[in-house]
Short mmCIF file of C-alpha atoms in Angstrom, two decimals:
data_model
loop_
_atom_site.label_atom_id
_atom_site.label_comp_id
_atom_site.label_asym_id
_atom_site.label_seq_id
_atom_site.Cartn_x
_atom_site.Cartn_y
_atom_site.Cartn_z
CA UNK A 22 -0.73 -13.95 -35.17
CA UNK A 23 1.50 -16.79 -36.06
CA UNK A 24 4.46 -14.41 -36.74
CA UNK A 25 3.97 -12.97 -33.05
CA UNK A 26 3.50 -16.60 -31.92
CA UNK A 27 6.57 -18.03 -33.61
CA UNK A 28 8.81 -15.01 -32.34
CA UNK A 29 7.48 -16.15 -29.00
CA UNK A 30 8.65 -19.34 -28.94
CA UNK A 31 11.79 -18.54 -30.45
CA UNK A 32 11.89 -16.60 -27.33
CA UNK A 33 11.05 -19.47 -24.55
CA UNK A 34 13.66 -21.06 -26.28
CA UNK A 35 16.35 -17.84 -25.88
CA UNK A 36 15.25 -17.77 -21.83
CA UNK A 37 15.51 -21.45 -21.37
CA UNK A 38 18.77 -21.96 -22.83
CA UNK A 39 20.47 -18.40 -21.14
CA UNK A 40 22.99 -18.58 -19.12
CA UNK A 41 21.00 -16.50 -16.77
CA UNK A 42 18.15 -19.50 -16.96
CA UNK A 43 20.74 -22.24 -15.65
CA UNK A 44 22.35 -19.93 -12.61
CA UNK A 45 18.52 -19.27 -11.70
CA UNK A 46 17.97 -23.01 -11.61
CA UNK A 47 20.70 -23.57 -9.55
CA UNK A 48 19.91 -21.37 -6.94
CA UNK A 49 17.04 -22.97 -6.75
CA UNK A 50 18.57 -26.20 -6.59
CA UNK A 51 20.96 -25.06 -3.56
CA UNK A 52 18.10 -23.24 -1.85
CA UNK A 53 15.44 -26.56 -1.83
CA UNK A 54 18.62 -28.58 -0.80
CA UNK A 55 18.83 -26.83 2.30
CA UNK A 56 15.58 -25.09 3.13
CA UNK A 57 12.37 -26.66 2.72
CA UNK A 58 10.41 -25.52 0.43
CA UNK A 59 13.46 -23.16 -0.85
CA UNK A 60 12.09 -19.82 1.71
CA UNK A 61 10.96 -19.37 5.03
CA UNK A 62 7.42 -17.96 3.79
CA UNK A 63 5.25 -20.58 1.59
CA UNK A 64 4.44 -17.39 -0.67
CA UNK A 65 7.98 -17.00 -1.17
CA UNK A 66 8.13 -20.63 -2.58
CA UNK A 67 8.99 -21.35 -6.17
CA UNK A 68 5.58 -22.72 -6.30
CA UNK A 69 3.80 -19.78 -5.74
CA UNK A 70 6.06 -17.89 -9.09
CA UNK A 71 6.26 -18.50 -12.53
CA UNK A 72 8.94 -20.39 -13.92
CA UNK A 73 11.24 -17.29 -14.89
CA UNK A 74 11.06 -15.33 -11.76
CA UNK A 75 13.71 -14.55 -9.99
CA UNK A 76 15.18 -17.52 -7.76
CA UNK A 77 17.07 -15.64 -5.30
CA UNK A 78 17.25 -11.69 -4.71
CA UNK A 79 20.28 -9.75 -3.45
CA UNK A 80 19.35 -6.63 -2.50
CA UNK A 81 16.21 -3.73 -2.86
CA UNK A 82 16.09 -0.35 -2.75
CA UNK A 83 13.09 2.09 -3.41
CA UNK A 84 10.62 -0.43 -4.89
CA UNK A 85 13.06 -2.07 -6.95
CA UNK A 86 15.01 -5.87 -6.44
CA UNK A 87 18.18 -7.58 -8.23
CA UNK A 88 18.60 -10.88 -8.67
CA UNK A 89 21.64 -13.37 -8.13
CA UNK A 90 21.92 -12.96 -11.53
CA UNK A 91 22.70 -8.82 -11.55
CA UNK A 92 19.25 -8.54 -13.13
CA UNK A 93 16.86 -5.55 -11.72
CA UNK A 94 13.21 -5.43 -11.17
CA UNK A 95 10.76 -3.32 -10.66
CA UNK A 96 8.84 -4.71 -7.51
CA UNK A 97 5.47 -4.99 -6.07
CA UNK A 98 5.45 -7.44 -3.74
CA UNK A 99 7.21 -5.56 -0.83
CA UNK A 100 8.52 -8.04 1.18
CA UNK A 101 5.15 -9.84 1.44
CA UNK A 102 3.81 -6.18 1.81
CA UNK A 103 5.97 -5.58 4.79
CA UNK A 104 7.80 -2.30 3.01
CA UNK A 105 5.71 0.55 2.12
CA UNK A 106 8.07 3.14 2.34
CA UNK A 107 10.52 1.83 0.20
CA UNK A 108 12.80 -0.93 0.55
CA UNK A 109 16.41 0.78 2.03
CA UNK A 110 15.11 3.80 3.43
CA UNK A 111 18.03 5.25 4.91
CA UNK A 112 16.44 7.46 7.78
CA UNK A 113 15.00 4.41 9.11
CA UNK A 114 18.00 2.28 8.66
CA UNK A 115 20.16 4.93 10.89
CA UNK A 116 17.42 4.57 13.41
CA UNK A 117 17.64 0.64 13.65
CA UNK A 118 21.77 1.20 13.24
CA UNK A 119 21.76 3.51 16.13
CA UNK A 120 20.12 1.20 18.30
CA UNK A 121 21.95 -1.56 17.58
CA UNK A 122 25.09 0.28 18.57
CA UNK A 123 22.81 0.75 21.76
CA UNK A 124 23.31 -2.89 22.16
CA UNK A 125 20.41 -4.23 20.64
CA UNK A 126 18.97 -6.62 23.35
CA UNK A 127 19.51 -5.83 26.73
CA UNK A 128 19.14 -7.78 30.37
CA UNK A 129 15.93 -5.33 31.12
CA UNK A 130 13.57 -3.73 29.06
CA UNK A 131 15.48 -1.06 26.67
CA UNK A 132 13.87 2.48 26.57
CA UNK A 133 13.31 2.13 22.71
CA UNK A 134 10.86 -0.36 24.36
CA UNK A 135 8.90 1.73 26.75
CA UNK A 136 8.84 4.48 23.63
CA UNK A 137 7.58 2.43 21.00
CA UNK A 138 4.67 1.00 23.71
CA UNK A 139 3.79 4.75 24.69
CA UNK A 140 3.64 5.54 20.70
CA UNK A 141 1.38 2.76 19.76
CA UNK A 142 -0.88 3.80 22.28
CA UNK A 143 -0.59 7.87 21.83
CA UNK A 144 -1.71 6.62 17.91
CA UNK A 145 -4.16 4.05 18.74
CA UNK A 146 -5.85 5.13 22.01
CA UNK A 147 -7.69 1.30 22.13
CA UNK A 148 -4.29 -0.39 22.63
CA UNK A 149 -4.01 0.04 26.06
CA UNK A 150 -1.31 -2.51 26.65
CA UNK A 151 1.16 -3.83 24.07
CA UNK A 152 3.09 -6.54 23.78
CA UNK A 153 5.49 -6.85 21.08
CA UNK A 154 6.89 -10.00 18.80
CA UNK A 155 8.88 -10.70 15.92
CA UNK A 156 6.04 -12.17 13.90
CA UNK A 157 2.32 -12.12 13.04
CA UNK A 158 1.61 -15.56 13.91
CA UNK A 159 2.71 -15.17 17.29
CA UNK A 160 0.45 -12.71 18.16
CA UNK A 161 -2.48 -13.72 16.62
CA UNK A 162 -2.30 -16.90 18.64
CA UNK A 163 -1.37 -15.09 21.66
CA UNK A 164 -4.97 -13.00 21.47
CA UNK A 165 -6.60 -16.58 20.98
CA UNK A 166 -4.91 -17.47 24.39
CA UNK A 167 -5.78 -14.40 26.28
CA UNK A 168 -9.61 -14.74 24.72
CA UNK A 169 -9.59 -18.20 25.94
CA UNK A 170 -8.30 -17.53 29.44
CA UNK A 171 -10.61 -14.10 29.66
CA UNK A 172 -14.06 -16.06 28.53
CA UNK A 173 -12.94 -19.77 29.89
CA UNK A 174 -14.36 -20.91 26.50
CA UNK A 175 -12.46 -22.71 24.07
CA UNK A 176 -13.71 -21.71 21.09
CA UNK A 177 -12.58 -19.65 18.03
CA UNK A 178 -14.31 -18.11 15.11
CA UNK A 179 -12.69 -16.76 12.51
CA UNK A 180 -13.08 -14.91 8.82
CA UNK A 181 -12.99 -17.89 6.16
CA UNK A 182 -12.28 -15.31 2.85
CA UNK A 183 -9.35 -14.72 4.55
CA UNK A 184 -6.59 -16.35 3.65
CA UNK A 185 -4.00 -16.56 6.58
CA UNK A 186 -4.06 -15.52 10.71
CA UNK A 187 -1.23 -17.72 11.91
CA UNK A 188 0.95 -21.01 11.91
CA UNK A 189 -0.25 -22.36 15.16
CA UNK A 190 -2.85 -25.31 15.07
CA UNK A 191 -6.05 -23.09 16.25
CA UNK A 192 -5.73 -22.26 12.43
CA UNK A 193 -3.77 -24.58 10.60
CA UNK A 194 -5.99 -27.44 11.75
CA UNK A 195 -8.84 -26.02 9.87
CA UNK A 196 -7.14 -25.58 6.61
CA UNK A 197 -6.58 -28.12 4.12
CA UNK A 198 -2.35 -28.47 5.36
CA UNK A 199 -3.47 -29.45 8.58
CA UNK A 200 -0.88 -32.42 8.53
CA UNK A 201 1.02 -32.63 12.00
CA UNK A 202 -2.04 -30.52 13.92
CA UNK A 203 -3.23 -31.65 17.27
CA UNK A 204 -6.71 -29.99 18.18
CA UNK A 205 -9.14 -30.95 20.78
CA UNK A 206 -12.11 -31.48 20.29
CA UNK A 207 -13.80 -28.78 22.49
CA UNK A 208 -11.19 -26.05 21.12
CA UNK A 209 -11.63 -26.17 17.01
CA UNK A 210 -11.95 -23.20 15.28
CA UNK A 211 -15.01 -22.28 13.17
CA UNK A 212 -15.72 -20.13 10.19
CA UNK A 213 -17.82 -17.24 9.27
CA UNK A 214 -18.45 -15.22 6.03
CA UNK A 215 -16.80 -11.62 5.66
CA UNK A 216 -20.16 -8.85 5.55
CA UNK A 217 -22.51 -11.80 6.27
CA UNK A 218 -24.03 -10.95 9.54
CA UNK A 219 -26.04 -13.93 9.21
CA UNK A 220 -23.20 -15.95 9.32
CA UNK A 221 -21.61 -14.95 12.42
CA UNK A 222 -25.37 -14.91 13.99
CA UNK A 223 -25.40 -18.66 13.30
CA UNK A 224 -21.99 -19.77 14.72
CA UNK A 225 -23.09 -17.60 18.39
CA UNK A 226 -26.60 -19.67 18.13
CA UNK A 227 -25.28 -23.13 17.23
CA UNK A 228 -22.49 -23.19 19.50
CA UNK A 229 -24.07 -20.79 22.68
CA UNK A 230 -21.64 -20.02 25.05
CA UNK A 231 -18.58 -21.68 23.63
CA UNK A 232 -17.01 -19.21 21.70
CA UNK A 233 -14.33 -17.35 22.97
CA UNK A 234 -13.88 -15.05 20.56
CA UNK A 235 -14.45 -13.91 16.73
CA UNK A 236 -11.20 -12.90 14.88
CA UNK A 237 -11.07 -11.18 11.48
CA UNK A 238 -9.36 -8.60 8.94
CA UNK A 239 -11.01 -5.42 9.22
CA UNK A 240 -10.43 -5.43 4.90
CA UNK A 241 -8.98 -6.87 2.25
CA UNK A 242 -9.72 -6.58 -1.50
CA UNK A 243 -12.95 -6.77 -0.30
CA UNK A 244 -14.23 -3.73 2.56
CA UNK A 245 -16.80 -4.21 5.29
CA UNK A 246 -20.46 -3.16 3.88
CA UNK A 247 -23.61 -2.17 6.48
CA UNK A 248 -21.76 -1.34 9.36
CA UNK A 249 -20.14 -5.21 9.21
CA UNK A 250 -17.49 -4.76 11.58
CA UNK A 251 -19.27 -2.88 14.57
CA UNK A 252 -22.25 -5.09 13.96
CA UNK A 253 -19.67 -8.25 14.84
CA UNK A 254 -18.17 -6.26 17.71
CA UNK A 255 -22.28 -6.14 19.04
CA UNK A 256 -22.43 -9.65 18.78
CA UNK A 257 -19.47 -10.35 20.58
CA UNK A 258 -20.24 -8.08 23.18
CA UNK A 259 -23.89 -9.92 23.94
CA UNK A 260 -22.35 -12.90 23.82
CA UNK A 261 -19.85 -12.61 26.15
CA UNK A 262 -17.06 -12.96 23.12
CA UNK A 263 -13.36 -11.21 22.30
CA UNK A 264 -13.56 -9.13 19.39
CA UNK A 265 -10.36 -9.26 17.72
CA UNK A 266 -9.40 -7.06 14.50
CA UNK A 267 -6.06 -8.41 12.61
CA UNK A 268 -4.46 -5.78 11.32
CA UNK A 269 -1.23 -7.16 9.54
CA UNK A 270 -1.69 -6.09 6.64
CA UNK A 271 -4.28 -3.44 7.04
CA UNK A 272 -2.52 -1.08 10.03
CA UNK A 273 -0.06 1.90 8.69
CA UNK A 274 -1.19 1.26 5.29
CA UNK A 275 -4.95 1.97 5.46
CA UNK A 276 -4.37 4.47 7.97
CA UNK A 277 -0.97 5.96 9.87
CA UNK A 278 -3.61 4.81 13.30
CA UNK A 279 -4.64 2.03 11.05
CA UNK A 280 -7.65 0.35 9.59
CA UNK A 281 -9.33 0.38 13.44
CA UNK A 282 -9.65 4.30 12.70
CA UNK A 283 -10.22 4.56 9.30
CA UNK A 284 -13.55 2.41 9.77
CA UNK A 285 -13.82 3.88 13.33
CA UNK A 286 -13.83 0.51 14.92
CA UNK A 287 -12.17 0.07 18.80
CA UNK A 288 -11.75 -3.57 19.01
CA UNK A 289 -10.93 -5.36 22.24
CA UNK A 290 -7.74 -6.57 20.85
CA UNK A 291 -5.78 -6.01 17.97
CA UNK A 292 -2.43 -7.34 16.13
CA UNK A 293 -0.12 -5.40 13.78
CA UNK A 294 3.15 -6.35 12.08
CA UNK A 295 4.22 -6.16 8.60
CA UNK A 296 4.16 -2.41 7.77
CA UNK A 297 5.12 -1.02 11.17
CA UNK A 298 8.88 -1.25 10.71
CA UNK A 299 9.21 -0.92 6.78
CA UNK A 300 10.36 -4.16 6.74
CA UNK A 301 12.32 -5.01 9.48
CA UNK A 302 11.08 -7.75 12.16
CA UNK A 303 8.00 -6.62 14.66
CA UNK A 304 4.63 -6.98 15.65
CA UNK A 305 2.82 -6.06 18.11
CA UNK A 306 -0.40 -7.45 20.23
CA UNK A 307 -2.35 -4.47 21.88
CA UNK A 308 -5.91 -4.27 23.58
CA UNK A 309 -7.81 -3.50 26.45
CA UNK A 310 -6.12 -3.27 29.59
CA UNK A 311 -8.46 -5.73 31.17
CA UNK A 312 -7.71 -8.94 29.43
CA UNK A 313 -4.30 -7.85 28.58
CA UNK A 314 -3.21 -7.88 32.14
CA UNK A 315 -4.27 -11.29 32.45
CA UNK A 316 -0.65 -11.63 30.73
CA UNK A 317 0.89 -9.69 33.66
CA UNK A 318 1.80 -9.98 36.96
CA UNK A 319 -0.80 -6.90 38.60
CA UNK A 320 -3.42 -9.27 39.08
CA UNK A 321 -4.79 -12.25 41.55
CA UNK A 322 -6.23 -14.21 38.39
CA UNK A 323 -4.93 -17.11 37.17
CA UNK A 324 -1.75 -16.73 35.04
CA UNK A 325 -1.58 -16.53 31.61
CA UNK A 326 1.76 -17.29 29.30
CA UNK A 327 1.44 -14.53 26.69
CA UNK A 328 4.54 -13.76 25.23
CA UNK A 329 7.75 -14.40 26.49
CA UNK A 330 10.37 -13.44 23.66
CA UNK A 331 13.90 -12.87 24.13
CA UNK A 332 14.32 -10.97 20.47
CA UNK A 333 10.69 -9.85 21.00
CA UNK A 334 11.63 -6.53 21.71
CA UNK A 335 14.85 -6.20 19.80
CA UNK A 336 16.13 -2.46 19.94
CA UNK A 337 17.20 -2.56 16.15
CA UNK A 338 13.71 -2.76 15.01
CA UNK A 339 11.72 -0.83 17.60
CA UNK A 340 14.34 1.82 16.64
CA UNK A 341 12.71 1.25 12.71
CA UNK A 342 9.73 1.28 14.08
CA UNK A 343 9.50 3.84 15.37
CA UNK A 344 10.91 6.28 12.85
CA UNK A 345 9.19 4.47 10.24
CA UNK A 346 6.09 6.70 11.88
CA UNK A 347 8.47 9.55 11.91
CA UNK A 348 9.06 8.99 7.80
CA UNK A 349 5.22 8.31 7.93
CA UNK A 350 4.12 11.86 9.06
CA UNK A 351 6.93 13.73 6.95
CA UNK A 352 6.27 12.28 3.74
CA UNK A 353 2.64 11.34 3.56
CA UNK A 354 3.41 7.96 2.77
CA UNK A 355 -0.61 7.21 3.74
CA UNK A 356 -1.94 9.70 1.09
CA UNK A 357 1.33 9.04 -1.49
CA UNK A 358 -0.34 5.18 -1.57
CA UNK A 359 -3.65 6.16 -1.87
CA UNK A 360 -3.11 8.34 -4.62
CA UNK A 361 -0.63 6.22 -6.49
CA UNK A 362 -2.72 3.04 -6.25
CA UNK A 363 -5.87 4.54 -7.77
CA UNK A 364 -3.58 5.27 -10.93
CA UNK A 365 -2.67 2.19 -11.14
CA UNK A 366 -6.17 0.98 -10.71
CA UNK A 367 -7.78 2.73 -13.05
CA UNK A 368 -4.07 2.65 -15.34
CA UNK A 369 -4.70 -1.19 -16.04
CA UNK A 370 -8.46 -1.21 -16.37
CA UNK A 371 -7.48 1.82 -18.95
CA UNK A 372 -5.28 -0.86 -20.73
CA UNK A 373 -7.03 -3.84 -20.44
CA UNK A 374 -10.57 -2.40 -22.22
CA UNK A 375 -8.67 -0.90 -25.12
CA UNK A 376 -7.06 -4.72 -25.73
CA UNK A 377 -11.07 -5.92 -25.29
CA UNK A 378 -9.86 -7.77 -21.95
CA UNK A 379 -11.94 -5.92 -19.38
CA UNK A 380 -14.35 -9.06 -19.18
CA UNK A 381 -10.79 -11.29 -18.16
CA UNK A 382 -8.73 -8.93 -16.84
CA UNK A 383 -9.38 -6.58 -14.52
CA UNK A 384 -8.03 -4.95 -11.66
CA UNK A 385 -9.84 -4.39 -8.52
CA UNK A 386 -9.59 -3.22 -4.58
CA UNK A 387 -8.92 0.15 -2.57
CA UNK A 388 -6.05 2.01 -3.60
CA UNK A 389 -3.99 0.97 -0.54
CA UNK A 390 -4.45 -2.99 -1.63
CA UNK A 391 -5.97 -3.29 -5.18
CA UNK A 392 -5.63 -7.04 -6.91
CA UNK A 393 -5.88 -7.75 -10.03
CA UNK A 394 -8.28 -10.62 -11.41
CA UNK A 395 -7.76 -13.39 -14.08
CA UNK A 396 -10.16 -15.02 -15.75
CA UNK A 397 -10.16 -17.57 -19.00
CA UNK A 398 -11.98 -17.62 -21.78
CA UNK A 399 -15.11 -19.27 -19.96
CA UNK A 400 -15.44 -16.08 -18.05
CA UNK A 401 -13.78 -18.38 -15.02
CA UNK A 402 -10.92 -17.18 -12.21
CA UNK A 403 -8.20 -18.95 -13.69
CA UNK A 404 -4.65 -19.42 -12.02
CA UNK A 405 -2.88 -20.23 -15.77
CA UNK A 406 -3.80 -17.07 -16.59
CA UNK A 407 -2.95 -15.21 -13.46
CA UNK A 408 0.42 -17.25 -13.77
CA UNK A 409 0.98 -15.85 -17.82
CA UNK A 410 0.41 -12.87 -16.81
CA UNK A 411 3.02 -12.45 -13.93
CA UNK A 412 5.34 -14.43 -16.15
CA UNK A 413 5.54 -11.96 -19.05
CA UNK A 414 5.37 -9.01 -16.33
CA UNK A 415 8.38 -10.60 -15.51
CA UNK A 416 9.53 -10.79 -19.26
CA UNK A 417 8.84 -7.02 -18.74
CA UNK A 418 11.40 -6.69 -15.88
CA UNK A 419 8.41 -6.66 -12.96
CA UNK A 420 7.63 -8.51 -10.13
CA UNK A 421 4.08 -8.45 -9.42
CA UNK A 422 2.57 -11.43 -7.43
CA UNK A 423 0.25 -9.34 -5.86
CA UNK A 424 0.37 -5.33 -5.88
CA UNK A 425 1.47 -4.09 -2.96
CA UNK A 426 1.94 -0.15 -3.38
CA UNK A 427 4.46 1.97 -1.10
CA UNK A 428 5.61 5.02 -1.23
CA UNK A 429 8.44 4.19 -3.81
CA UNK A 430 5.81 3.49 -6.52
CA UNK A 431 6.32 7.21 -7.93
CA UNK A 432 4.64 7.94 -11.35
CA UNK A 433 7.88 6.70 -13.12
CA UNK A 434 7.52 3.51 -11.76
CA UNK A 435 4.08 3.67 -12.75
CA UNK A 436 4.56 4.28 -16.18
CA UNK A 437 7.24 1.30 -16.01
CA UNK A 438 4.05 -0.78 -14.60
CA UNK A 439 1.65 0.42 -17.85
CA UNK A 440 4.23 0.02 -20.47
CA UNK A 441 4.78 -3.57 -19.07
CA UNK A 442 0.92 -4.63 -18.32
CA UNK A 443 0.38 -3.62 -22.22
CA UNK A 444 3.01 -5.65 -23.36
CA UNK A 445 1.83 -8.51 -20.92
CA UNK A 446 -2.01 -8.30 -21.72
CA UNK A 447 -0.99 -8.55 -25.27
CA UNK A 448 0.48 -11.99 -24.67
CA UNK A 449 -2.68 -12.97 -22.42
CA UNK A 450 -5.09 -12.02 -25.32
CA UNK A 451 -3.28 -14.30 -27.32
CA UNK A 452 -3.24 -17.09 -25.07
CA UNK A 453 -7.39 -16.37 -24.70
CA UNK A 454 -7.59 -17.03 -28.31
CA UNK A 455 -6.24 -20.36 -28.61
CA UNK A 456 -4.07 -22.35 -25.58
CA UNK A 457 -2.76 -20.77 -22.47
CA UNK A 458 -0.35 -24.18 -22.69
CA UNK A 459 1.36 -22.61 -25.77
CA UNK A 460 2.72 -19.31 -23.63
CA UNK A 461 2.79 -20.96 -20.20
CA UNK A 462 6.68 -21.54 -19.20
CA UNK A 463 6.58 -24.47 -17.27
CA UNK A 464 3.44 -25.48 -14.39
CA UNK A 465 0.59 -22.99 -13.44
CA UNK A 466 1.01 -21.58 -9.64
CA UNK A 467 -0.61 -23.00 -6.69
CA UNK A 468 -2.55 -21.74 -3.78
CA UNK A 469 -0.49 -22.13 -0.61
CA UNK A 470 -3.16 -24.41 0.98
CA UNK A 471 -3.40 -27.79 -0.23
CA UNK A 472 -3.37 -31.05 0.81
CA UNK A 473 -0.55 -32.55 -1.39
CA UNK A 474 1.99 -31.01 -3.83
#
């Protein structure tokens, strides 16, 4: 032990003092001096990373990155879990290049736009009406707004296990950053308890006709039990309330029609992004044709200001998108992830019990989002030891925040993952055994939502 332990530290020291170490610190430098926070995502942030990630990244392709540095990764954070083909995928690069030579944004609607509407709802007969955006946020706000304007009720309910729906204040405001928010009173947002029925009974009984609608993910790590989903969706219905299913992370990855199929769930609306375009910029708001026309101009109702977007339907990426379904159906990237994510699952459970870790280390999930938990010597969740254990991934030449598995996670990459997880879990058992402090390169991470830094 203190032989391993002194060759550790000998290496801090090595990584510290690089050359590499100093260039990495100075992109950080330049990016916080112009950017706040250093990226345009808070879980991009340096906070959110161990001290020797990568800073700054140049370029991806498959599932790997390179830094500013020339240094390559193996990667499974996707883009935020935007890229599950694989990042570069030339077919759907040519079909976002073509339409840009198309001339990318047009005076009227393009026909990549009236194709890419007419596919999502050929896939996902329940989204009668899309409109499409260049972010999630946008359109999870903009199915608040039609809610609000369908019910005339102010209120919002949302999932409170789940960590993020969108930047505006109907969600911000009831987090602990809500800094800057400006809510009313008779619109705040309240919170229910993912596969506690209970829970969502309550909110429709203590606030009885106010709600305007109940918004959640359909999964996470964590899957609806006892019918959870279409029992919500029966509540809403008696109580006069939207049912909204987020699928941002959940649609093409738990399903090619999404996570609304594979739990065989219609919802009145629904919102998809991240996945649809393997990376490039789009999402999309979609429901029934009722309350989305209340965002039209077919109706004698009062108006409603949906979406109006000038790069909301940008040719480029509706192009990506919509070979990205193309590259979908040709190389089973649905049953690809499935398949590679339970190896990986039961790969690092495999590796953690034979180091005696399963108690503190475990990974967990469905194959098409598994996560990996961290826990200290006191049995607890711990974010020091989720933080040494992404650092010496990184030691190990990968980048795993989270685990978000594409298509590009063949069983090479796989075995890349093992080989580095042993190596890794060594270091954590080590840590478990006397200080965390004495591995740990610099401050633990931090959850995105918190009051101060």
């Amino acid at each position: 032990m203190a032989d391993f332990k002194l060759n550790y530290k000998d290496r801090l020291k090595k990584l510290f003092f690089s050359k590499n170490n100093v260039k990495n610190s100075n992109y950080q430098q330049r990016l916080e001096n112009v950017i706040p926070g250093g990226a345009h995502t808070y879980s991009r942030g340096s906070d959110t990373y161990p001290r020797n990630a990568p800073q700054i990244l140049t370029k991806g392709k498959g599932s790997y990155i390179w830094d500013g540095n020339g240094n390559k990764f193996l990667d499974f954070g996707m883009s935020l879990r935007a890229v599950t083909i694989g990042y570069a995928h030339r077919p759907v690069i040519d079909a976002a290049f073509k339409q840009a030579l198309n001339g990318n944004n047009l005076t009227r609607p393009s026909m990549i736009e009236l194709e890419s509407a007419e596919l999502i709802r050929e896939l996902m007969p329940w989204m009668e009406m899309v409109k499409f955006a260049k972010n999630g946020s946008n359109v999870t706000t903009a199915a608040i707004k039609l809610s609000r304007a369908y019910t005339g009720k102010k209120m919002v309910a949302r999932c409170l296990q789940q960590p993020f729906f969108s930047f505006d204040d109907w969600f911000i405001s009831d987090t602990a950053m809500d800094s800057g928010t400006v809510v009313d009173s008779d619109s705040k947002t309240v919170n229910f308890n993912f596969n506690d029925i209970e829970s969502v009974e309550k909110i429709f009984t203590e606030y009885p006709n106010q709600i305007s609608c109940v918004i959640l993910e359909p999964a996470t790590t964590e899957v609806p039990k006892e019918n959870f989903l279409h029992k919500v969706q029966e509540l809403c219905k008696k109580n006069n309330a939207v049912f909204i299913i987020d699928e941002m992370i959940t649609g093409f990855r738990w399903d090619l029609k999404g996570a609304c199929h594979y739990y065989n769930i219609h919802p009145d609306l629904a919102t998809y992004g991240k996945a649809m375009a393997n990376g490039f910029s789009v999402a999309a708001l979609g429901g029934k044709k009722e309350i989305m026309e209340l965002g039209g101009i077919n109706h004698k109702n009062e108006r409603v200001f949906l979406l109006s977007s000038t790069h909301g339907a940008e040719m480029c990426s509706l192009g990506a998108f919509v070979e990205t379904v193309n590259q979908y159906k040709k190389l089973n990237v649905i049953d690809e992830i499935k398949y590679s994510g339970n190896h990986l699952i039961k790969g690092f459970n495999e590796i953690s019990s034979s180091l005696d870790l399963q108690d503190h280390f475990q990974m967990i999930g469905t194959p098409y989002s598994p996560n990996y938990i961290t826990r200290n010597s006191n049995g607890d969740n711990c974010l020091k030891m989720r933080t040494l254990f992404s650092q010496e991934m990184i030691n190990n030449k990968v980048l795993m925040p989270w685990v978000a598995m594409s298509y590009s996670h063949q069983k090479k990459e796989r075995e890349l993952a093992f080989k580095a997880a042993e190596n890794a879990l060594k270091v954590y058992k080590m840590a478990l055994k006397s200080n965390v402090d004495d591995y740990l390169i610099g401050e633990s991470i931090k959850p995105v939502f918190r009051k101060y830094n």
